[in-house]
Tab-separated table of C-alpha atoms in Angstrom:
chain	number	residue	atom	x	y	z
A	1	GLN	CA	-25.348	-63.214	-82.683
A	2	GLN	CA	-23.390	-59.958	-81.998
A	3	PRO	CA	-25.140	-57.430	-83.725
A	4	VAL	CA	-22.855	-56.123	-86.287
A	5	GLN	CA	-21.648	-51.704	-86.201
A	6	SER	CA	-20.153	-50.155	-88.978
A	7	PRO	CA	-18.727	-47.378	-89.269
A	8	GLN	CA	-15.398	-48.497	-86.856
A	9	ALA	CA	-14.421	-45.379	-86.663
A	10	VAL	CA	-15.178	-41.890	-87.778
A	11	ILE	CA	-13.561	-37.794	-87.277
A	12	LEU	CA	-15.348	-35.497	-87.499
A	13	ARG	CA	-15.068	-31.531	-87.713
A	14	GLU	CA	-16.958	-29.616	-85.264
A	15	GLY	CA	-20.759	-29.359	-86.582
A	16	GLU	CA	-20.295	-31.852	-89.212
A	17	ASP	CA	-22.972	-34.839	-89.297
A	18	ALA	CA	-22.712	-38.902	-88.319
A	19	VAL	CA	-24.684	-42.378	-89.804
A	20	ILE	CA	-23.669	-44.842	-87.101
A	21	ASN	CA	-25.034	-48.338	-88.289
A	22	CYS	CA	-26.122	-51.531	-86.010
A	23	SER	CA	-27.297	-54.997	-87.644
A	24	SER	CA	-28.836	-58.053	-86.145
A	25	SER	CA	-28.534	-61.166	-88.269
A	26	LYS	CA	-31.145	-61.614	-86.243
A	27	ALA	CA	-35.269	-60.827	-85.220
A	28	LEU	CA	-34.755	-58.495	-83.431
A	29	TYR	CA	-36.626	-57.147	-79.692
A	30	SER	CA	-35.245	-53.925	-79.477
A	31	VAL	CA	-32.051	-52.268	-79.984
A	32	HIS	CA	-30.702	-50.107	-77.619
A	33	TRP	CA	-27.717	-47.022	-77.239
A	34	TYR	CA	-25.320	-46.515	-75.292
A	35	ARG	CA	-22.521	-43.290	-75.552
A	36	GLN	CA	-18.312	-44.043	-73.641
A	37	LYS	CA	-16.565	-41.448	-73.019
A	38	HIS	CA	-12.422	-42.496	-72.335
A	39	GLY	CA	-11.805	-44.070	-68.935
A	40	GLU	CA	-16.018	-43.638	-67.980
A	41	ALA	CA	-18.984	-46.659	-67.869
A	42	PRO	CA	-20.749	-46.501	-70.904
A	43	VAL	CA	-24.482	-44.073	-70.200
A	44	PHE	CA	-27.645	-44.836	-72.114
A	45	LEU	CA	-29.126	-42.748	-75.060
A	46	MET	CA	-32.501	-44.043	-76.508
A	47	ILE	CA	-34.073	-47.412	-76.649
A	48	LEU	CA	-36.560	-48.364	-79.858
A	49	LEU	CA	-38.571	-51.354	-79.868
A	50	LYS	CA	-40.067	-53.057	-82.477
A	51	GLY	CA	-42.100	-51.453	-84.324
A	52	GLY	CA	-39.853	-49.527	-86.881
A	53	GLU	CA	-39.751	-46.333	-84.969
A	54	GLN	CA	-37.434	-42.886	-84.666
A	55	LYS	CA	-36.520	-41.565	-81.126
A	56	GLY	CA	-34.847	-38.284	-80.436
A	57	HIS	CA	-32.783	-37.076	-78.099
A	58	GLU	CA	-31.291	-33.357	-78.141
A	59	LYS	CA	-29.333	-33.164	-82.249
A	60	ILE	CA	-28.768	-37.889	-81.552
A	61	SER	CA	-31.866	-39.438	-82.821
A	62	ALA	CA	-32.018	-43.147	-83.696
A	63	SER	CA	-34.268	-45.383	-86.831
A	64	PHE	CA	-34.618	-48.482	-86.010
A	65	ASN	CA	-36.301	-50.928	-89.349
A	66	GLU	CA	-37.497	-54.325	-87.432
A	67	LYS	CA	-37.970	-55.743	-91.621
A	68	LYS	CA	-34.246	-55.076	-92.180
A	69	GLN	CA	-32.497	-55.777	-88.850
A	70	GLN	CA	-31.189	-52.489	-88.369
A	71	SER	CA	-31.090	-49.421	-86.880
A	72	SER	CA	-29.176	-45.555	-87.294
A	73	LEU	CA	-27.931	-43.687	-85.255
A	74	TYR	CA	-28.033	-40.125	-86.711
A	75	LEU	CA	-25.454	-37.363	-84.656
A	76	THR	CA	-26.797	-34.007	-86.160
A	77	ALA	CA	-24.354	-31.286	-85.970
A	78	SER	CA	-21.500	-31.968	-84.135
A	79	GLN	CA	-20.118	-30.831	-80.843
A	80	LEU	CA	-16.533	-31.422	-79.345
A	81	SER	CA	-18.733	-32.999	-76.084
A	82	TYR	CA	-20.148	-35.909	-78.773
A	83	SER	CA	-16.515	-37.772	-78.706
A	84	GLY	CA	-16.427	-41.554	-77.718
A	85	THR	CA	-17.476	-44.418	-78.477
A	86	TYR	CA	-20.861	-45.840	-79.035
A	87	PHE	CA	-22.261	-48.373	-79.087
A	88	CYS	CA	-25.512	-50.485	-80.333
A	89	GLY	CA	-26.879	-53.457	-78.360
A	90	THR	CA	-29.623	-55.768	-79.665
A	91	GLU	CA	-32.020	-57.947	-78.053
A	92	VAL	CA	-33.580	-60.850	-80.175
A	93	GLN	CA	-37.071	-61.992	-79.825
A	94	THR	CA	-36.405	-65.102	-79.034
A	95	SER	CA	-34.631	-63.993	-75.825
A	96	TYR	CA	-35.092	-60.404	-74.951
A	97	ASP	CA	-33.988	-60.821	-71.435
A	98	LYS	CA	-30.505	-59.976	-72.099
A	99	VAL	CA	-28.214	-57.528	-73.930
A	100	ILE	CA	-25.845	-57.985	-76.266
A	101	PHE	CA	-23.801	-55.056	-77.907
A	102	GLY	CA	-22.016	-54.679	-80.799
A	103	PRO	CA	-17.619	-53.941	-81.149
A	104	GLY	CA	-18.433	-50.260	-81.347
A	105	THR	CA	-17.792	-47.101	-83.263
A	106	SER	CA	-15.003	-44.606	-82.245
A	107	LEU	CA	-16.370	-41.153	-82.666
A	108	SER	CA	-13.925	-38.084	-82.780
A	109	VAL	CA	-14.785	-34.072	-82.712
A	110	ILE	CA	-12.327	-31.759	-84.233
A	111	PRO	CA	-12.307	-28.971	-83.836
U	1	ASN	CA	-30.376	-42.814	-55.174
U	2	ALA	CA	-26.795	-44.019	-55.166
U	3	GLY	CA	-27.532	-46.264	-58.657
U	4	VAL	CA	-25.412	-48.868	-59.583
U	5	THR	CA	-22.646	-49.935	-56.877
U	6	GLN	CA	-20.094	-51.474	-57.806
U	7	THR	CA	-16.738	-52.510	-55.774
U	8	PRO	CA	-13.886	-53.069	-55.131
U	9	LYS	CA	-12.584	-50.019	-57.955
U	10	PHE	CA	-9.358	-51.356	-57.948
U	11	GLN	CA	-8.032	-55.335	-57.849
U	12	VAL	CA	-5.018	-57.036	-58.327
U	13	LEU	CA	-4.932	-60.711	-57.940
U	14	LYS	CA	-2.645	-64.008	-58.252
U	15	THR	CA	-3.109	-66.467	-60.317
U	16	GLY	CA	-5.377	-69.701	-58.587
U	17	GLN	CA	-7.460	-66.856	-56.140
U	18	SER	CA	-10.598	-66.722	-55.788
U	19	MET	CA	-12.581	-63.747	-55.327
U	20	THR	CA	-16.205	-61.742	-55.101
U	21	LEU	CA	-16.433	-58.463	-57.306
U	22	GLN	CA	-19.820	-56.744	-55.870
U	23	CYS	CA	-23.019	-54.723	-57.341
U	24	ALA	CA	-25.540	-53.225	-55.932
U	25	GLN	CA	-28.976	-50.935	-57.505
U	26	ASP	CA	-31.459	-48.598	-55.302
U	27	MET	CA	-33.589	-48.050	-58.457
U	28	ASN	CA	-35.995	-51.831	-57.404
U	29	HIS	CA	-34.679	-52.807	-61.032
U	30	GLU	CA	-35.279	-56.160	-61.527
U	31	TYR	CA	-33.395	-56.639	-64.405
U	32	MET	CA	-29.230	-57.042	-62.986
U	33	SER	CA	-25.813	-58.155	-65.368
U	34	TRP	CA	-22.516	-58.313	-65.543
U	35	TYR	CA	-20.160	-57.387	-68.228
U	36	ARG	CA	-16.297	-57.524	-69.164
U	37	GLN	CA	-14.966	-54.555	-71.438
U	38	ASP	CA	-11.094	-55.850	-72.836
U	39	PRO	CA	-9.368	-52.632	-74.374
U	40	GLY	CA	-10.181	-51.338	-77.196
U	41	MET	CA	-12.936	-54.484	-77.262
U	42	GLY	CA	-16.710	-54.097	-76.872
U	43	LEU	CA	-19.056	-55.611	-73.886
U	44	ARG	CA	-19.550	-59.252	-73.304
U	45	LEU	CA	-22.627	-60.564	-71.802
U	46	ILE	CA	-20.748	-62.884	-68.464
U	47	HIS	CA	-24.091	-63.589	-66.506
U	48	TYR	CA	-27.525	-61.685	-66.556
U	49	SER	CA	-30.907	-61.656	-63.764
U	50	VAL	CA	-34.409	-61.058	-64.181
U	51	GLY	CA	-34.907	-61.309	-61.334
U	52	ALA	CA	-33.699	-62.623	-57.058
U	53	GLY	CA	-33.131	-66.321	-57.649
U	54	ILE	CA	-32.836	-66.193	-61.406
U	55	THR	CA	-30.033	-65.869	-63.244
U	56	ASP	CA	-29.002	-67.515	-66.780
U	57	GLN	CA	-25.485	-67.698	-68.621
U	58	GLY	CA	-24.135	-64.487	-71.345
U	59	GLU	CA	-21.683	-64.823	-73.892
U	60	VAL	CA	-18.528	-65.389	-71.350
U	61	PRO	CA	-19.488	-67.438	-68.364
U	62	ASN	CA	-17.227	-69.062	-68.228
U	63	GLY	CA	-14.296	-69.083	-65.168
U	64	TYR	CA	-17.585	-67.314	-63.151
U	65	ASN	CA	-20.483	-67.545	-61.080
U	66	VAL	CA	-23.072	-65.650	-59.861
U	67	SER	CA	-26.718	-65.367	-58.337
U	68	ARG	CA	-29.636	-63.326	-57.361
U	69	SER	CA	-30.437	-63.308	-53.295
U	70	THR	CA	-31.771	-59.781	-53.465
U	71	THR	CA	-32.940	-57.712	-56.009
U	72	GLU	CA	-30.859	-54.680	-55.068
U	73	ASP	CA	-27.255	-57.197	-55.301
U	74	PHE	CA	-25.775	-59.426	-57.625
U	75	PRO	CA	-21.791	-60.854	-56.815
U	76	LEU	CA	-19.472	-61.975	-59.813
U	77	ARG	CA	-17.382	-64.527	-58.616
U	78	LEU	CA	-14.298	-65.657	-60.225
U	79	LEU	CA	-13.580	-68.994	-59.145
U	80	SER	CA	-10.196	-69.493	-59.473
U	81	ALA	CA	-8.538	-66.492	-61.480
U	82	ALA	CA	-6.590	-66.506	-65.241
U	83	PRO	CA	-4.876	-63.725	-66.689
U	84	SER	CA	-6.904	-63.639	-69.181
U	85	GLN	CA	-9.753	-62.395	-66.956
U	86	THR	CA	-7.712	-59.345	-66.965
U	87	SER	CA	-10.295	-57.026	-67.846
U	88	VAL	CA	-12.625	-53.807	-66.950
U	89	TYR	CA	-15.971	-55.479	-65.183
U	90	PHE	CA	-19.340	-53.006	-64.952
U	91	CYS	CA	-22.384	-54.087	-62.966
U	92	ALA	CA	-25.802	-52.834	-65.174
U	93	SER	CA	-28.917	-52.860	-64.337
U	94	SER	CA	-32.934	-52.287	-65.246
U	95	TYR	CA	-36.229	-51.384	-64.810
U	96	SER	CA	-37.046	-54.281	-67.439
U	97	GLY	CA	-36.484	-55.119	-70.626
U	98	GLN	CA	-37.940	-51.972	-72.440
U	99	TYR	CA	-35.611	-50.007	-70.439
U	100	GLY	CA	-32.149	-48.759	-70.923
U	101	TYR	CA	-29.611	-49.893	-68.436
U	102	THR	CA	-27.884	-47.817	-65.564
U	103	PHE	CA	-24.446	-49.368	-65.112
U	104	GLY	CA	-21.281	-49.465	-62.221
U	105	SER	CA	-18.706	-47.265	-62.469
U	106	GLY	CA	-16.030	-50.343	-63.093
U	107	THR	CA	-13.842	-52.844	-61.298
U	108	ARG	CA	-10.646	-53.258	-62.684
U	109	LEU	CA	-8.825	-56.026	-62.105
U	110	THR	CA	-5.598	-57.923	-62.968
U	111	VAL	CA	-5.082	-61.047	-62.824
U	112	VAL	CA	-1.239	-61.848	-62.544
């Protein structure tokens, strides 16, 4: 039931763009995205509900393809502060009271 | 608002000891969850609750108990600590299933 994330890790230079993907084998009710910096708690970025939507948050946006059971997180014009581990969390339609997280994608932004 | 408060922040236990990790939130959130995070790993769901008096198992519930007698509190009990339970434990809460979760700062537990 754990979602799959790709890539596992990515290194960017400031100003470059990145895409992080999240996919599930089950029909999804929602997809959550969180960022965790080293030694800190995860911080909520956004949630996408079934209905196939796209959301934006500053230069970070996400899409949700309900039919493909996939979500992508887009980081544009990356900043040093974007470094961290990004987790997607999914709620499946048959059990949407709990959020199961993927293994995470480590993102490093270098000058 | 304090948000989600976890205590203690650090704890060392001996194998076989029991203890309770405390979690309290002051945001009137109905949904609360416990996760554990091992080094370099993702977050694994231990137990969760959708309201006072309602709890259910997550991905890795063995060795842990929970109860939810009030909306504010969701304690996690380790029945007989084992070295495999060495981890960072996060409590999280949400208004409902259509909202994101707010995480506490975590409890770093070491079992020797």
